Amino acid sequence: MERIMVIGVSAGVGKSTFARRLGDNLNIEVHHLDTFYWRPGWVEAPLEAFISAQKKVLSHDKWIMEGNYSHSFNLRSELADTIIYLELPLGVCLYRVIKRWLSNLGKTRPDMAKGCNEKLDWQFIKFIISTYFPRKKEMKARFADLQKSEKVIVILKSKHEIEGYLMNVMG
């Protein structure tokens, strides 16, 4: 386990926290895709710059990359040896997004690009709700395709499973 993708069903599922803890346990640097995608003031980076930043990381022997961004999923999954997918209930994800927003008002989270203070709007809530179930279905199909490869695929569907996995990694 040296080239690891951490993805999830939705915002608020715990990808960043999980990746940080995993990185600490394995002593592997964690890269948050949000820091590549967003520029100060919530401006989207050009696609070429976003892809280029990922390619730099992918050239290293060891990495943990956290984030979904489906348009670069294949780029990362081709080089990953392990894909860890977090899937908690929609209500938990929404609760955590609201809690994160309240906890970080006026601040930029460490897993976010500089100059992108925490925000929450109806558009983001609608995005989470409207993509949750289609993404669950999409990930099931992607994993069926990836099963044919040599990759380790870990699917964690509860807080208990997530904690248990991290405890096992710590050995």
CSV table of C-alpha atoms in Angstrom, one decimal:
chain,number,residue,atom,x,y,z
A,1,MET,CA,0.0,0.0,0.0
A,2,GLU,CA,2.0,2.9,-1.3
A,3,ARG,CA,-0.1,4.7,-3.9
A,4,ILE,CA,-3.5,5.2,-2.4
A,5,MET,CA,-6.7,6.9,-3.6
A,6,VAL,CA,-9.2,7.9,-1.0
A,7,ILE,CA,-12.6,8.6,-2.5
A,8,GLY,CA,-16.2,8.7,-1.2
A,9,VAL,CA,-19.8,8.8,-2.0
A,10,SER,CA,-20.2,12.5,-1.1
A,11,ALA,CA,-18.9,15.6,0.5
A,12,GLY,CA,-18.9,15.1,4.3
A,13,VAL,CA,-18.2,11.4,4.2
A,14,GLY,CA,-14.8,12.0,5.9
A,15,LYS,CA,-12.3,11.6,3.0
A,16,SER,CA,-9.9,14.3,4.2
A,17,THR,CA,-9.9,13.2,7.8
A,18,PHE,CA,-9.5,9.6,6.9
A,19,ALA,CA,-6.7,10.4,4.4
A,20,ARG,CA,-4.8,12.5,7.0
A,21,ARG,CA,-5.1,9.7,9.6
A,22,LEU,CA,-4.0,7.1,7.1
A,23,GLY,CA,-1.1,9.2,6.0
A,24,ASP,CA,0.0,9.7,9.6
A,25,ASN,CA,-0.2,5.9,10.2
A,26,LEU,CA,1.7,5.0,7.1
A,27,ASN,CA,4.0,8.0,7.0
A,28,ILE,CA,2.9,8.9,3.4
A,29,GLU,CA,2.2,12.4,2.3
A,30,VAL,CA,-1.4,13.2,1.7
A,31,HIS,CA,-2.5,15.4,-1.3
A,32,HIS,CA,-6.0,16.9,-1.2
A,33,LEU,CA,-7.4,17.4,-4.7
A,34,ASP,CA,-9.4,20.4,-3.6
A,35,THR,CA,-6.1,22.2,-3.1
A,36,PHE,CA,-5.3,21.6,-6.8
A,37,TYR,CA,-8.8,22.4,-8.1
A,38,TRP,CA,-9.5,25.6,-6.3
A,39,ARG,CA,-7.7,28.9,-6.5
A,40,PRO,CA,-8.2,31.8,-4.0
A,41,GLY,CA,-11.8,33.1,-3.9
A,42,TRP,CA,-13.3,29.7,-5.0
A,43,VAL,CA,-12.1,30.1,-8.6
A,44,GLU,CA,-11.7,26.9,-10.5
A,45,ALA,CA,-8.2,26.1,-11.8
A,46,PRO,CA,-7.8,25.4,-15.5
A,47,LEU,CA,-8.3,21.7,-16.2
A,48,GLU,CA,-4.7,21.4,-17.5
A,49,ALA,CA,-3.3,22.9,-14.3
A,50,PHE,CA,-5.4,20.5,-12.2
A,51,ILE,CA,-4.3,17.5,-14.2
A,52,SER,CA,-0.7,18.6,-14.2
A,53,ALA,CA,-0.6,19.0,-10.4
A,54,GLN,CA,-1.9,15.4,-10.1
A,55,LYS,CA,0.6,14.0,-12.5
A,56,LYS,CA,3.4,15.5,-10.5
A,57,VAL,CA,2.2,13.7,-7.4
A,58,LEU,CA,1.5,10.5,-9.4
A,59,SER,CA,5.2,10.4,-10.4
A,60,HIS,CA,6.3,9.8,-6.8
A,61,ASP,CA,6.7,6.3,-5.4
A,62,LYS,CA,4.3,6.9,-2.5
A,63,TRP,CA,1.3,9.1,-2.2
A,64,ILE,CA,-2.2,9.3,-0.8
A,65,MET,CA,-4.6,11.4,-3.0
A,66,GLU,CA,-7.9,12.3,-1.5
A,67,GLY,CA,-10.9,13.6,-3.4
A,68,ASN,CA,-13.4,12.5,-6.0
A,69,TYR,CA,-13.2,14.6,-9.2
A,70,SER,CA,-14.5,12.0,-11.7
A,71,HIS,CA,-12.9,13.6,-14.7
A,72,SER,CA,-9.5,12.6,-13.4
A,73,PHE,CA,-10.5,9.4,-11.7
A,74,ASN,CA,-8.9,7.1,-14.3
A,75,LEU,CA,-5.6,9.0,-14.2
A,76,ARG,CA,-5.3,8.3,-10.5
A,77,SER,CA,-6.9,4.8,-10.5
A,78,GLU,CA,-4.5,3.5,-13.2
A,79,LEU,CA,-1.5,4.2,-10.9
A,80,ALA,CA,-3.0,3.5,-7.5
A,81,ASP,CA,-2.3,0.2,-5.9
A,82,THR,CA,-5.1,0.7,-3.3
A,83,ILE,CA,-8.5,2.5,-3.7
A,84,ILE,CA,-10.4,3.2,-0.4
A,85,TYR,CA,-14.0,4.2,-0.8
A,86,LEU,CA,-16.0,5.6,2.0
A,87,GLU,CA,-19.8,5.4,1.9
A,88,LEU,CA,-21.8,6.6,4.8
A,89,PRO,CA,-25.6,7.5,4.8
A,90,LEU,CA,-26.7,10.7,3.1
A,91,GLY,CA,-28.0,12.2,6.4
A,92,VAL,CA,-24.6,11.7,8.0
A,93,CYS,CA,-22.8,13.4,5.1
A,94,LEU,CA,-25.2,16.4,5.2
A,95,TYR,CA,-24.9,16.7,9.0
A,96,ARG,CA,-21.1,16.6,8.7
A,97,VAL,CA,-21.0,19.3,5.9
A,98,ILE,CA,-23.2,21.6,8.1
A,99,LYS,CA,-21.0,20.9,11.2
A,100,ARG,CA,-17.8,21.5,9.2
A,101,TRP,CA,-19.2,24.8,7.9
A,102,LEU,CA,-20.1,26.0,11.5
A,103,SER,CA,-16.7,24.8,12.8
A,104,ASN,CA,-14.8,26.6,10.1
A,105,LEU,CA,-16.7,29.9,9.6
A,106,GLY,CA,-14.3,32.5,8.3
A,107,LYS,CA,-11.4,30.0,8.0
A,108,THR,CA,-9.8,28.0,5.3
A,109,ARG,CA,-9.6,24.2,6.1
A,110,PRO,CA,-6.1,22.6,5.8
A,111,ASP,CA,-7.5,20.4,3.0
A,112,MET,CA,-8.7,23.3,1.0
A,113,ALA,CA,-6.8,25.8,-1.2
A,114,LYS,CA,-5.6,29.0,0.4
A,115,GLY,CA,-8.1,31.9,0.1
A,116,CYS,CA,-11.1,29.5,0.0
A,117,ASN,CA,-12.8,30.3,3.3
A,118,GLU,CA,-15.4,27.7,4.4
A,119,LYS,CA,-18.8,28.3,2.8
A,120,LEU,CA,-22.1,26.6,2.5
A,121,ASP,CA,-24.9,27.4,0.1
A,122,TRP,CA,-28.1,25.9,-1.2
A,123,GLN,CA,-26.4,25.0,-4.5
A,124,PHE,CA,-23.8,22.8,-2.6
A,125,ILE,CA,-26.5,21.1,-0.5
A,126,LYS,CA,-28.5,20.4,-3.7
A,127,PHE,CA,-25.4,19.0,-5.3
A,128,ILE,CA,-24.8,16.6,-2.4
A,129,ILE,CA,-28.4,15.4,-2.4
A,130,SER,CA,-28.7,15.1,-6.2
A,131,THR,CA,-25.4,13.2,-6.7
A,132,TYR,CA,-25.4,10.9,-3.7
A,133,PHE,CA,-27.5,8.0,-5.1
A,134,PRO,CA,-26.2,8.2,-8.7
A,135,ARG,CA,-22.6,8.2,-7.4
A,136,LYS,CA,-23.3,5.1,-5.3
A,137,LYS,CA,-24.5,3.3,-8.4
A,138,GLU,CA,-21.6,4.7,-10.5
A,139,MET,CA,-19.0,3.6,-7.9
A,140,LYS,CA,-20.4,0.1,-7.8
A,141,ALA,CA,-20.0,-0.2,-11.6
A,142,ARG,CA,-16.4,1.3,-11.5
A,143,PHE,CA,-15.4,-1.2,-8.8
A,144,ALA,CA,-16.8,-4.1,-10.9
A,145,ASP,CA,-14.5,-3.0,-13.7
A,146,LEU,CA,-11.5,-2.5,-11.3
A,147,GLN,CA,-12.0,-6.0,-9.7
A,148,LYS,CA,-10.3,-7.4,-12.8
A,149,SER,CA,-7.1,-5.5,-12.0
A,150,GLU,CA,-4.5,-6.2,-9.3
A,151,LYS,CA,-5.7,-3.3,-7.2
A,152,VAL,CA,-6.8,-3.6,-3.6
A,153,ILE,CA,-10.3,-2.1,-3.3
A,154,VAL,CA,-11.5,-1.3,0.2
A,155,ILE,CA,-15.1,-0.3,0.7
A,156,LEU,CA,-16.0,1.1,4.2
A,157,LYS,CA,-19.6,1.7,4.9
A,158,SER,CA,-19.8,2.7,8.6
A,159,LYS,CA,-17.9,4.7,11.2
A,160,HIS,CA,-17.2,1.3,12.9
A,161,GLU,CA,-15.6,-0.1,9.7
A,162,ILE,CA,-13.6,3.1,9.1
A,163,GLU,CA,-12.2,3.1,12.6
A,164,GLY,CA,-11.5,-0.7,12.5
A,165,TYR,CA,-9.6,-0.3,9.2
A,166,LEU,CA,-7.5,2.6,10.6
A,167,MET,CA,-6.7,0.6,13.8
A,168,ASN,CA,-5.6,-2.4,11.6
A,169,VAL,CA,-3.3,-0.2,9.5
A,170,MET,CA,-1.7,1.1,12.7
A,171,GLY,CA,-1.0,-2.6,13.6
